[in-house]
PDB file of C-alpha atoms in Angstrom:
ATOM      1  CA  MET Q   1      11.980  22.660   3.947  1.00 74.00           C
ATOM      2  CA  THR Q   2       8.174  22.853   3.244  1.00 80.00           C
ATOM      3  CA  ILE Q   3       6.393  19.833   4.725  1.00 79.00           C
ATOM      4  CA  TYR Q   4       5.985  18.433   0.663  1.00 77.00           C
ATOM      5  CA  GLU Q   5      10.056  18.316   1.087  1.00 79.00           C
ATOM      6  CA  GLU Q   6      10.163  17.154   4.387  1.00 80.00           C
ATOM      7  CA  MET Q   7       8.093  14.013   3.370  1.00 80.00           C
ATOM      8  CA  ILE Q   8       9.517  13.404   0.343  1.00 77.00           C
ATOM      9  CA  ALA Q   9      12.934  13.549   2.040  1.00 76.00           C
ATOM     10  CA  ASN Q  10      11.304  10.921   4.798  1.00 74.00           C
ATOM     11  CA  HIS Q  11      10.354   8.530   1.996  1.00 66.00           C
ATOM     12  CA  SER Q  12      13.471   9.072  -0.297  1.00 60.00           C
ATOM     13  CA  VAL Q  13      15.442   7.227   2.297  1.00 56.00           C
ATOM     14  CA  ASN Q  14      15.970   4.113   1.015  1.00 61.00           C
ATOM     15  CA  GLN Q  15      16.413   5.340  -2.996  1.00 66.00           C
ATOM     16  CA  ASN Q  16      12.109   4.913  -3.079  1.00 74.00           C
ATOM     17  CA  PRO Q  17      11.930   5.806  -7.401  1.00 77.00           C
ATOM     18  CA  ASN Q  18       8.192   6.396  -5.991  1.00 86.00           C
ATOM     19  CA  ALA Q  19       8.898   8.249  -3.572  1.00 86.00           C
ATOM     20  CA  GLU Q  20       6.344  11.297  -5.459  1.00 88.00           C
ATOM     21  CA  GLN Q  21       3.502   9.675  -5.887  1.00 91.00           C
ATOM     22  CA  GLU Q  22       3.607   8.208  -2.132  1.00 92.00           C
ATOM     23  CA  THR Q  23       3.726  11.154  -0.472  1.00 92.00           C
ATOM     24  CA  MET Q  24       1.166  12.677  -2.358  1.00 94.00           C
ATOM     25  CA  GLN Q  25      -1.032   9.713  -1.401  1.00 96.00           C
ATOM     26  CA  ILE Q  26      -0.353  10.144   1.915  1.00 96.00           C
ATOM     27  CA  ILE Q  27      -1.128  13.498   1.589  1.00 96.00           C
ATOM     28  CA  ALA Q  28      -4.193  12.872   0.057  1.00 97.00           C
ATOM     29  CA  LEU Q  29      -5.333  10.718   3.170  1.00 98.00           C
ATOM     30  CA  VAL Q  30      -4.992  13.447   5.029  1.00 97.00           C
ATOM     31  CA  GLY Q  31      -6.905  15.957   3.336  1.00 97.00           C
ATOM     32  CA  LEU Q  32      -9.739  12.857   3.686  1.00 98.00           C
ATOM     33  CA  HIS Q  33      -9.775  12.406   7.126  1.00 98.00           C
ATOM     34  CA  ARG Q  34     -10.063  15.535   7.826  1.00 97.00           C
ATOM     35  CA  GLY Q  35     -12.819  16.078   5.856  1.00 97.00           C
ATOM     36  CA  GLY Q  36     -14.327  13.120   7.863  1.00 98.00           C
ATOM     37  CA  PHE Q  37     -14.205  10.369   4.833  1.00 98.00           C
ATOM     38  CA  PHE Q  38     -13.821   7.846   6.736  1.00 98.00           C
ATOM     39  CA  GLN Q  39     -16.563   8.328   8.796  1.00 97.00           C
ATOM     40  CA  HIS Q  40     -18.185   6.665   5.806  1.00 97.00           C
ATOM     41  CA  ALA Q  41     -15.686   4.574   3.868  1.00 97.00           C
ATOM     42  CA  ALA Q  42     -12.802   2.370   4.234  1.00 98.00           C
ATOM     43  CA  PHE Q  43      -9.125   2.336   2.351  1.00 98.00           C
ATOM     44  CA  TYR Q  44      -8.699  -1.230   0.544  1.00 97.00           C
ATOM     45  CA  GLY Q  45      -6.497  -2.767  -1.598  1.00 95.00           C
ATOM     46  CA  GLY Q  46      -2.343  -2.751  -2.185  1.00 96.00           C
ATOM     47  CA  THR Q  47      -1.179   0.413  -1.655  1.00 97.00           C
ATOM     48  CA  CYS Q  48      -2.999   0.563   2.277  1.00 98.00           C
ATOM     49  CA  LEU Q  49      -0.702  -2.703   2.738  1.00 98.00           C
ATOM     50  CA  ARG Q  50       1.992  -0.936   1.288  1.00 96.00           C
ATOM     51  CA  ILE Q  51       1.141   2.008   3.449  1.00 96.00           C
ATOM     52  CA  PHE Q  52       0.260   0.190   6.512  1.00 97.00           C
ATOM     53  CA  HIS Q  53       1.568  -3.017   6.628  1.00 97.00           C
ATOM     54  CA  GLY Q  54       5.236  -2.644   4.798  1.00 94.00           C
ATOM     55  CA  LEU Q  55       4.300  -4.721   1.583  1.00 96.00           C
ATOM     56  CA  GLY Q  56       7.592  -4.176  -0.229  1.00 93.00           C
ATOM     57  CA  ARG Q  57       6.681  -3.065  -3.742  1.00 95.00           C
ATOM     58  CA  PHE Q  58       5.151  -0.109  -4.759  1.00 94.00           C
ATOM     59  CA  SER Q  59       0.842   0.142  -5.693  1.00 94.00           C
ATOM     60  CA  GLU Q  60      -0.423   3.315  -8.079  1.00 89.00           C
ATOM     61  CA  ASP Q  61      -4.158   3.705  -7.276  1.00 93.00           C
ATOM     62  CA  MET Q  62      -5.495   4.353  -4.013  1.00 96.00           C
ATOM     63  CA  ASP Q  63      -9.125   2.094  -3.193  1.00 95.00           C
ATOM     64  CA  PHE Q  64     -11.973   2.635  -0.805  1.00 96.00           C
ATOM     65  CA  SER Q  65     -15.139   1.401  -0.470  1.00 95.00           C
ATOM     66  CA  LEU Q  66     -18.335   2.687   1.423  1.00 96.00           C
ATOM     67  CA  THR Q  67     -18.456   1.090   4.591  1.00 96.00           C
ATOM     68  CA  THR Q  68     -22.436   0.718   4.065  1.00 94.00           C
ATOM     69  CA  LYS Q  69     -24.374   1.401   0.765  1.00 89.00           C
ATOM     70  CA  ASN Q  70     -25.357   4.721   0.480  1.00 89.00           C
ATOM     71  CA  SER Q  71     -25.796   6.441  -2.815  1.00 86.00           C
ATOM     72  CA  GLY Q  72     -25.952  10.317  -1.248  1.00 91.00           C
ATOM     73  CA  ILE Q  73     -21.382   9.902  -0.261  1.00 93.00           C
ATOM     74  CA  HIS Q  74     -19.363  10.541  -3.146  1.00 93.00           C
ATOM     75  CA  ILE Q  75     -16.224  11.270  -2.664  1.00 95.00           C
ATOM     76  CA  GLU Q  76     -15.689  14.123  -4.721  1.00 94.00           C
ATOM     77  CA  ASN Q  77     -17.729  15.639  -1.879  1.00 95.00           C
ATOM     78  CA  PHE Q  78     -14.016  15.638   0.170  1.00 97.00           C
ATOM     79  CA  PHE Q  79     -12.199  17.134  -2.213  1.00 97.00           C
ATOM     80  CA  ASP Q  80     -12.261  20.761  -0.648  1.00 97.00           C
ATOM     81  CA  SER Q  81     -10.418  19.122   1.947  1.00 97.00           C
ATOM     82  CA  VAL Q  82      -8.026  17.232  -0.093  1.00 97.00           C
ATOM     83  CA  LYS Q  83      -6.712  20.687  -1.939  1.00 96.00           C
ATOM     84  CA  GLU Q  84      -6.481  22.396   1.085  1.00 96.00           C
ATOM     85  CA  GLU Q  85      -4.181  19.731   2.404  1.00 95.00           C
ATOM     86  CA  PHE Q  86      -2.060  19.912  -0.567  1.00 94.00           C
ATOM     87  CA  ARG Q  87      -1.888  24.228  -0.096  1.00 94.00           C
ATOM     88  CA  LEU Q  88      -0.545  23.555   3.046  1.00 93.00           C
ATOM     89  CA  ALA Q  89       2.467  21.503   1.683  1.00 90.00           C
ATOM     90  CA  SER Q  90       2.466  24.149  -1.287  1.00 89.00           C
ATOM     91  CA  LYS Q  91       1.240  22.233  -3.661  1.00 90.00           C
ATOM     92  CA  ASP Q  92      -1.440  23.544  -5.952  1.00 91.00           C
ATOM     93  CA  VAL Q  93      -3.054  20.148  -6.934  1.00 94.00           C
ATOM     94  CA  GLU Q  94      -5.676  19.490 -10.121  1.00 94.00           C
ATOM     95  CA  ILE Q  95      -8.608  16.890  -9.439  1.00 95.00           C
ATOM     96  CA  VAL Q  96      -9.638  15.764 -12.824  1.00 93.00           C
ATOM     97  CA  LYS Q  97     -12.518  13.078 -12.963  1.00 90.00           C
ATOM     98  CA  LYS Q  98     -11.932   9.904 -15.927  1.00 83.00           C
ATOM     99  CA  ASP Q  99     -14.255   9.358 -17.833  1.00 75.00           C
ATOM    100  CA  LYS Q 100     -14.918   5.589 -18.268  1.00 62.00           C
ATOM    101  CA  LYS Q 101     -15.825   5.805 -21.280  1.00 61.00           C
ATOM    102  CA  THR Q 102     -12.628   6.806 -22.572  1.00 54.00           C
ATOM    103  CA  PHE Q 103     -10.889   3.986 -20.445  1.00 50.00           C
ATOM    104  CA  GLY Q 104      -8.195   1.166 -22.379  1.00 44.00           C
ATOM    105  CA  ARG Q 105      -9.267  -2.492 -21.629  1.00 37.00           C
ATOM    106  CA  VAL Q 106      -6.818  -2.605 -19.209  1.00 36.00           C
ATOM    107  CA  GLU Q 107      -8.010   0.205 -17.213  1.00 40.00           C
ATOM    108  CA  SER Q 108     -11.687  -0.373 -16.794  1.00 41.00           C
ATOM    109  CA  ALA Q 109     -10.980  -4.342 -15.993  1.00 42.00           C
ATOM    110  CA  PHE Q 110     -12.692  -5.260 -12.675  1.00 46.00           C
ATOM    111  CA  LEU Q 111     -14.176  -1.956 -12.168  1.00 54.00           C
ATOM    112  CA  LYS Q 112     -17.909  -1.283 -11.693  1.00 57.00           C
ATOM    113  CA  GLU Q 113     -19.880   0.933 -13.340  1.00 60.00           C
ATOM    114  CA  ASN Q 114     -20.901   3.071 -10.491  1.00 68.00           C
ATOM    115  CA  THR Q 115     -16.856   3.384  -8.984  1.00 83.00           C
ATOM    116  CA  GLU Q 116     -16.289   7.024  -8.720  1.00 88.00           C
ATOM    117  CA  VAL Q 117     -12.625   7.909  -9.712  1.00 92.00           C
ATOM    118  CA  TYR Q 118     -10.655  10.918 -10.492  1.00 94.00           C
ATOM    119  CA  ASP Q 119      -6.937  11.834 -10.921  1.00 93.00           C
ATOM    120  CA  ILE Q 120      -5.144  13.835  -8.002  1.00 95.00           C
ATOM    121  CA  LYS Q 121      -1.788  15.747  -9.883  1.00 93.00           C
ATOM    122  CA  PHE Q 122       0.049  18.994 -10.433  1.00 84.00           C
ATOM    123  CA  GLN Q 123       3.134  19.060 -12.794  1.00 74.00           C
ATOM    124  CA  THR Q 124       6.371  19.770 -12.013  1.00 67.00           C
ATOM    125  CA  LYS Q 125       9.750  18.889 -14.405  1.00 61.00           C
ATOM    126  CA  LYS Q 126       6.876  16.439 -14.935  1.00 72.00           C
ATOM    127  CA  SER Q 127       3.121  15.638 -14.255  1.00 79.00           C
ATOM    128  CA  ILE Q 128       3.069  13.211 -11.275  1.00 85.00           C
ATOM    129  CA  LYS Q 129      -0.382  12.235 -10.579  1.00 89.00           C
ATOM    130  CA  ILE Q 130      -1.940   9.616  -7.827  1.00 93.00           C
ATOM    131  CA  LYS Q 131      -5.702   7.121  -8.739  1.00 93.00           C
ATOM    132  CA  ILE Q 132      -8.661   7.313  -6.396  1.00 95.00           C
ATOM    133  CA  GLU Q 133     -11.225   4.823  -6.982  1.00 93.00           C
ATOM    134  CA  LEU Q 134     -14.338   4.643  -4.599  1.00 93.00           C
ATOM    135  CA  ASP Q 135     -17.019   1.515  -4.916  1.00 91.00           C
ATOM    136  CA  THR Q 136     -19.453   3.239  -3.814  1.00 90.00           C
ATOM    137  CA  ASP Q 137     -21.991   0.077  -3.514  1.00 88.00           C
ATOM    138  CA  PRO Q 138     -20.131  -2.157  -2.540  1.00 89.00           C
ATOM    139  CA  PRO Q 139     -20.010  -5.839  -1.520  1.00 89.00           C
ATOM    140  CA  LEU Q 140     -20.451  -5.857   2.836  1.00 89.00           C
ATOM    141  CA  ASP Q 141     -19.395  -8.783   4.833  1.00 93.00           C
ATOM    142  CA  PHE Q 142     -16.391  -6.802   5.415  1.00 97.00           C
ATOM    143  CA  ASP Q 143     -14.153  -6.108   8.552  1.00 98.00           C
ATOM    144  CA  THR Q 144     -12.357  -2.334   9.342  1.00 98.00           C
ATOM    145  CA  GLU Q 145      -9.595  -1.164  11.788  1.00 98.00           C
ATOM    146  CA  GLU Q 146      -7.790   2.050  12.754  1.00 98.00           C
ATOM    147  CA  GLN Q 147      -4.381   2.508  11.678  1.00 98.00           C
ATOM    148  CA  LEU Q 148      -2.186   5.117  12.922  1.00 98.00           C
ATOM    149  CA  LEU Q 149       0.078   7.169  10.482  1.00 96.00           C
ATOM    150  CA  LEU Q 150       2.219   9.744  12.176  1.00 93.00           C
ATOM    151  CA  ARG Q 151       3.178  11.969   9.549  1.00 86.00           C
ATOM    152  CA  PRO Q 152       3.038  14.748   8.260  1.00 89.00           C
ATOM    153  CA  TYR Q 153       0.626  14.662  11.692  1.00 90.00           C
ATOM    154  CA  SER Q 154      -0.446  11.685  14.180  1.00 95.00           C
ATOM    155  CA  PHE Q 155      -3.630  10.626  12.561  1.00 97.00           C
ATOM    156  CA  MET Q 156      -6.347   7.550  11.764  1.00 97.00           C
ATOM    157  CA  VAL Q 157      -7.666   6.052   8.638  1.00 98.00           C
ATOM    158  CA  ARG Q 158     -10.120   3.234   8.781  1.00 98.00           C
ATOM    159  CA  CYS Q 159      -8.787   0.651   6.671  1.00 98.00           C
ATOM    160  CA  PHE Q 160     -10.211  -3.003   6.102  1.00 98.00           C
ATOM    161  CA  THR Q 161      -8.325  -5.925   7.877  1.00 98.00           C
ATOM    162  CA  LEU Q 162      -5.620  -8.317   6.678  1.00 98.00           C
ATOM    163  CA  PRO Q 163      -7.869 -11.098   6.097  1.00 98.00           C
ATOM    164  CA  CYS Q 164     -10.448  -8.522   4.852  1.00 98.00           C
ATOM    165  CA  LEU Q 165      -7.373  -6.806   2.677  1.00 98.00           C
ATOM    166  CA  TYR Q 166      -6.250 -10.270   1.519  1.00 98.00           C
ATOM    167  CA  ALA Q 167     -10.290 -11.654   0.219  1.00 98.00           C
ATOM    168  CA  GLY Q 168     -10.387  -9.256  -2.083  1.00 96.00           C
ATOM    169  CA  LYS Q 169      -6.818  -9.488  -3.455  1.00 97.00           C
ATOM    170  CA  MET Q 170      -8.042 -13.146  -3.879  1.00 98.00           C
ATOM    171  CA  HIS Q 171     -11.048 -12.348  -5.675  1.00 96.00           C
ATOM    172  CA  ALA Q 172      -8.239 -10.315  -7.793  1.00 94.00           C
ATOM    173  CA  LEU Q 173      -6.031 -12.835  -8.303  1.00 96.00           C
ATOM    174  CA  VAL Q 174      -8.655 -15.275  -9.682  1.00 96.00           C
ATOM    175  CA  PHE Q 175     -11.377 -13.564 -11.078  1.00 93.00           C
ATOM    176  CA  ARG Q 176      -9.995 -10.287 -13.006  1.00 85.00           C
ATOM    177  CA  ASN Q 177     -10.085 -10.328 -16.300  1.00 75.00           C
ATOM    178  CA  TRP Q 178      -6.833  -8.755 -18.071  1.00 69.00           C
ATOM    179  CA  LYS Q 179      -7.345 -10.343 -22.218  1.00 61.00           C
ATOM    180  CA  ARG Q 180      -3.515 -10.023 -23.078  1.00 70.00           C
ATOM    181  CA  ARG Q 181      -2.170  -9.019 -19.668  1.00 79.00           C
ATOM    182  CA  VAL Q 182      -1.297 -10.948 -15.792  1.00 89.00           C
ATOM    183  CA  LYS Q 183      -1.373  -8.657 -13.617  1.00 93.00           C
ATOM    184  CA  GLY Q 184       2.207  -9.866 -11.067  1.00 96.00           C
ATOM    185  CA  ARG Q 185       0.891  -7.406  -8.396  1.00 96.00           C
ATOM    186  CA  ASP Q 186      -2.059  -9.676  -7.674  1.00 97.00           C
ATOM    187  CA  TRP Q 187       0.911 -12.844  -7.349  1.00 98.00           C
ATOM    188  CA  TYR Q 188       3.169 -10.878  -5.297  1.00 98.00           C
ATOM    189  CA  ASP Q 189       0.468  -9.437  -3.128  1.00 98.00           C
ATOM    190  CA  PHE Q 190      -0.868 -13.290  -2.334  1.00 98.00           C
ATOM    191  CA  GLU Q 191       2.233 -14.298  -1.565  1.00 98.00           C
ATOM    192  CA  TRP Q 192       2.986 -11.484   1.102  1.00 98.00           C
ATOM    193  CA  TYR Q 193      -0.169 -12.707   2.920  1.00 98.00           C
ATOM    194  CA  VAL Q 194       0.881 -16.643   2.857  1.00 98.00           C
ATOM    195  CA  ARG Q 195       4.292 -15.351   4.117  1.00 97.00           C
ATOM    196  CA  HIS Q 196       2.770 -13.649   6.851  1.00 98.00           C
ATOM    197  CA  ASN Q 197       0.401 -16.333   7.679  1.00 98.00           C
ATOM    198  CA  ILE Q 198      -3.011 -13.941   7.287  1.00 98.00           C
ATOM    199  CA  PRO Q 199      -5.788 -15.989   7.933  1.00 98.00           C
ATOM    200  CA  LEU Q 200      -8.093 -15.037   4.931  1.00 98.00           C
ATOM    201  CA  ASP Q 201     -12.009 -13.786   4.863  1.00 98.00           C
ATOM    202  CA  PHE Q 202     -13.639 -16.957   3.045  1.00 98.00           C
ATOM    203  CA  ARG Q 203     -16.989 -14.716   3.929  1.00 97.00           C
ATOM    204  CA  HIS Q 204     -15.833 -11.633   2.494  1.00 97.00           C
ATOM    205  CA  LEU Q 205     -14.208 -13.643  -0.360  1.00 98.00           C
ATOM    206  CA  GLN Q 206     -17.679 -14.734  -0.946  1.00 97.00           C
ATOM    207  CA  ALA Q 207     -19.461 -11.691  -0.853  1.00 95.00           C
ATOM    208  CA  ARG Q 208     -16.945 -10.396  -3.239  1.00 95.00           C
ATOM    209  CA  ILE Q 209     -17.518 -12.931  -5.525  1.00 96.00           C
ATOM    210  CA  ARG Q 210     -21.347 -12.710  -5.186  1.00 95.00           C
ATOM    211  CA  GLU Q 211     -21.675  -9.507  -5.988  1.00 90.00           C
ATOM    212  CA  PHE Q 212     -19.062  -9.320  -8.737  1.00 88.00           C
ATOM    213  CA  ASP Q 213     -19.411 -12.501 -10.477  1.00 91.00           C
ATOM    214  CA  GLY Q 214     -23.156 -14.176  -9.771  1.00 93.00           C
ATOM    215  CA  LYS Q 215     -21.293 -17.087  -8.280  1.00 95.00           C
ATOM    216  CA  ASN Q 216     -21.621 -19.452  -4.897  1.00 95.00           C
ATOM    217  CA  MET Q 217     -18.592 -21.061  -4.219  1.00 95.00           C
ATOM    218  CA  ASP Q 218     -16.974 -22.892  -1.534  1.00 97.00           C
ATOM    219  CA  LYS Q 219     -13.860 -23.484  -0.156  1.00 97.00           C
ATOM    220  CA  ASN Q 220     -13.212 -26.455  -2.828  1.00 97.00           C
ATOM    221  CA  ASP Q 221     -14.819 -24.253  -5.113  1.00 97.00           C
ATOM    222  CA  PHE Q 222     -12.511 -21.322  -5.502  1.00 98.00           C
ATOM    223  CA  LEU Q 223      -9.484 -23.387  -4.438  1.00 98.00           C
ATOM    224  CA  LYS Q 224      -9.772 -25.606  -7.697  1.00 98.00           C
ATOM    225  CA  LEU Q 225      -9.748 -21.840  -9.590  1.00 97.00           C
ATOM    226  CA  LEU Q 226      -7.553 -20.746  -7.771  1.00 98.00           C
ATOM    227  CA  LYS Q 227      -4.783 -23.580  -8.458  1.00 98.00           C
ATOM    228  CA  GLU Q 228      -5.709 -23.421 -12.258  1.00 97.00           C
ATOM    229  CA  LYS Q 229      -4.573 -20.109 -13.333  1.00 96.00           C
ATOM    230  CA  LEU Q 230      -1.567 -20.346 -10.404  1.00 98.00           C
ATOM    231  CA  SER Q 231      -0.474 -23.313 -12.666  1.00 98.00           C
ATOM    232  CA  THR Q 232      -1.423 -22.364 -16.041  1.00 96.00           C
ATOM    233  CA  THR Q 233      -0.625 -18.448 -16.290  1.00 96.00           C
ATOM    234  CA  ASP Q 234       2.291 -17.874 -18.313  1.00 95.00           C
ATOM    235  CA  ILE Q 235       4.913 -17.269 -15.217  1.00 97.00           C
ATOM    236  CA  ASN Q 236       7.162 -15.010 -16.999  1.00 96.00           C
ATOM    237  CA  SER Q 237       4.452 -11.871 -17.793  1.00 96.00           C
ATOM    238  CA  VAL Q 238       3.576 -12.315 -14.194  1.00 97.00           C
ATOM    239  CA  LYS Q 239       7.301 -11.867 -13.586  1.00 97.00           C
ATOM    240  CA  GLN Q 240       7.471  -9.186 -15.837  1.00 96.00           C
ATOM    241  CA  ASP Q 241       4.043  -7.477 -14.840  1.00 95.00           C
ATOM    242  CA  VAL Q 242       5.491  -6.294 -11.302  1.00 97.00           C
ATOM    243  CA  ALA Q 243       9.127  -6.341 -11.736  1.00 96.00           C
ATOM    244  CA  ALA Q 244       9.207  -2.801 -12.297  1.00 92.00           C
ATOM    245  CA  PHE Q 245       7.254  -2.471  -8.865  1.00 94.00           C
ATOM    246  CA  VAL Q 246       9.299  -4.652  -6.481  1.00 94.00           C
ATOM    247  CA  PHE Q 247      11.620  -2.944  -4.585  1.00 89.00           C
ATOM    248  CA  ASN Q 248      14.432  -5.931  -4.823  1.00 91.00           C
ATOM    249  CA  PRO Q 249      13.831  -7.868  -7.650  1.00 92.00           C
ATOM    250  CA  ALA Q 250      15.680 -11.023  -6.491  1.00 95.00           C
ATOM    251  CA  GLU Q 251      12.345 -12.170  -4.023  1.00 95.00           C
ATOM    252  CA  LEU Q 252      10.840 -13.074  -7.605  1.00 98.00           C
ATOM    253  CA  ASP Q 253      14.171 -15.701  -8.491  1.00 97.00           C
ATOM    254  CA  ILE Q 254      12.361 -18.332  -7.179  1.00 98.00           C
ATOM    255  CA  TRP Q 255       9.022 -16.755  -8.988  1.00 98.00           C
ATOM    256  CA  SER Q 256       7.705 -20.569 -11.071  1.00 98.00           C
ATOM    257  CA  ASN Q 257       3.916 -21.859 -11.589  1.00 98.00           C
ATOM    258  CA  ASP Q 258       5.119 -24.806  -9.152  1.00 98.00           C
ATOM    259  CA  TYR Q 259       5.916 -22.375  -6.140  1.00 98.00           C
ATOM    260  CA  PHE Q 260       2.548 -20.511  -6.558  1.00 98.00           C
ATOM    261  CA  VAL Q 261       0.720 -24.079  -6.500  1.00 98.00           C
ATOM    262  CA  LYS Q 262       2.625 -24.996  -3.210  1.00 98.00           C
ATOM    263  CA  LEU Q 263       1.648 -21.352  -1.507  1.00 98.00           C
ATOM    264  CA  ALA Q 264      -2.211 -21.827  -2.261  1.00 98.00           C
ATOM    265  CA  GLU Q 265      -1.540 -25.719  -0.013  1.00 98.00           C
ATOM    266  CA  LYS Q 266      -0.150 -22.737   3.092  1.00 98.00           C
ATOM    267  CA  ILE Q 267      -3.415 -20.531   2.826  1.00 98.00           C
ATOM    268  CA  VAL Q 268      -4.989 -20.122   6.147  1.00 98.00           C
ATOM    269  CA  TRP Q 269      -8.939 -19.958   5.750  1.00 97.00           C
ATOM    270  CA  GLY Q 270     -10.118 -17.945   8.116  1.00 92.00           C
TER     271      GLY Q 270
END
């Protein structure tokens, strides 16, 4: 059994339908680690929350941020290490830069112009791919920590802390401008943070709002916008978006606009 097959089997123990993509995500992290990427960057977003903190839904994309603004660091500089790691796992992959001019409205929403975006993919019975993004000009005022993975061997990944991950998610939930869709995955993650009593790093949230949206907000301003979003969005559309990514659909039974407004009142501010 190859390393890749062994990792797939490990991810498939609980009948995980996304075992191949999650295995690819971890192998990509190994390659980036070997190449020294995490000396310059940190992992954040839903996939970080899934891999390191047990989020109960699948997350497609891998989001990274430089830890300082540095125009000389590009994720493609680390692709040789990523390809070598896949080769060691008996997979030859293709890494393709995505042309942002061809992005659809949904895909390009909330993506800064200088974000580097690539697909890592290979062909078996079907095309398997993951998307990776690096913000090379990030909003700062965030904290990071080292997280440990044990497969395929022990290695460390620099990640945003949970309060800063929470801040990034709340910025996305309130300000993501998807015209014809809502991203129910944002709502699922928000519920996860509240249920786990994670403090929301408002300093980093403010930095993201200033950088992306050009606004200065205090907590009351933000909470007002959040409650407005939670109370007026079509909750059925929210559920429909997230349903395909959730391992236990029964978790969504309690979801209503009023439920999420009540969750907003339970935010722990950090």
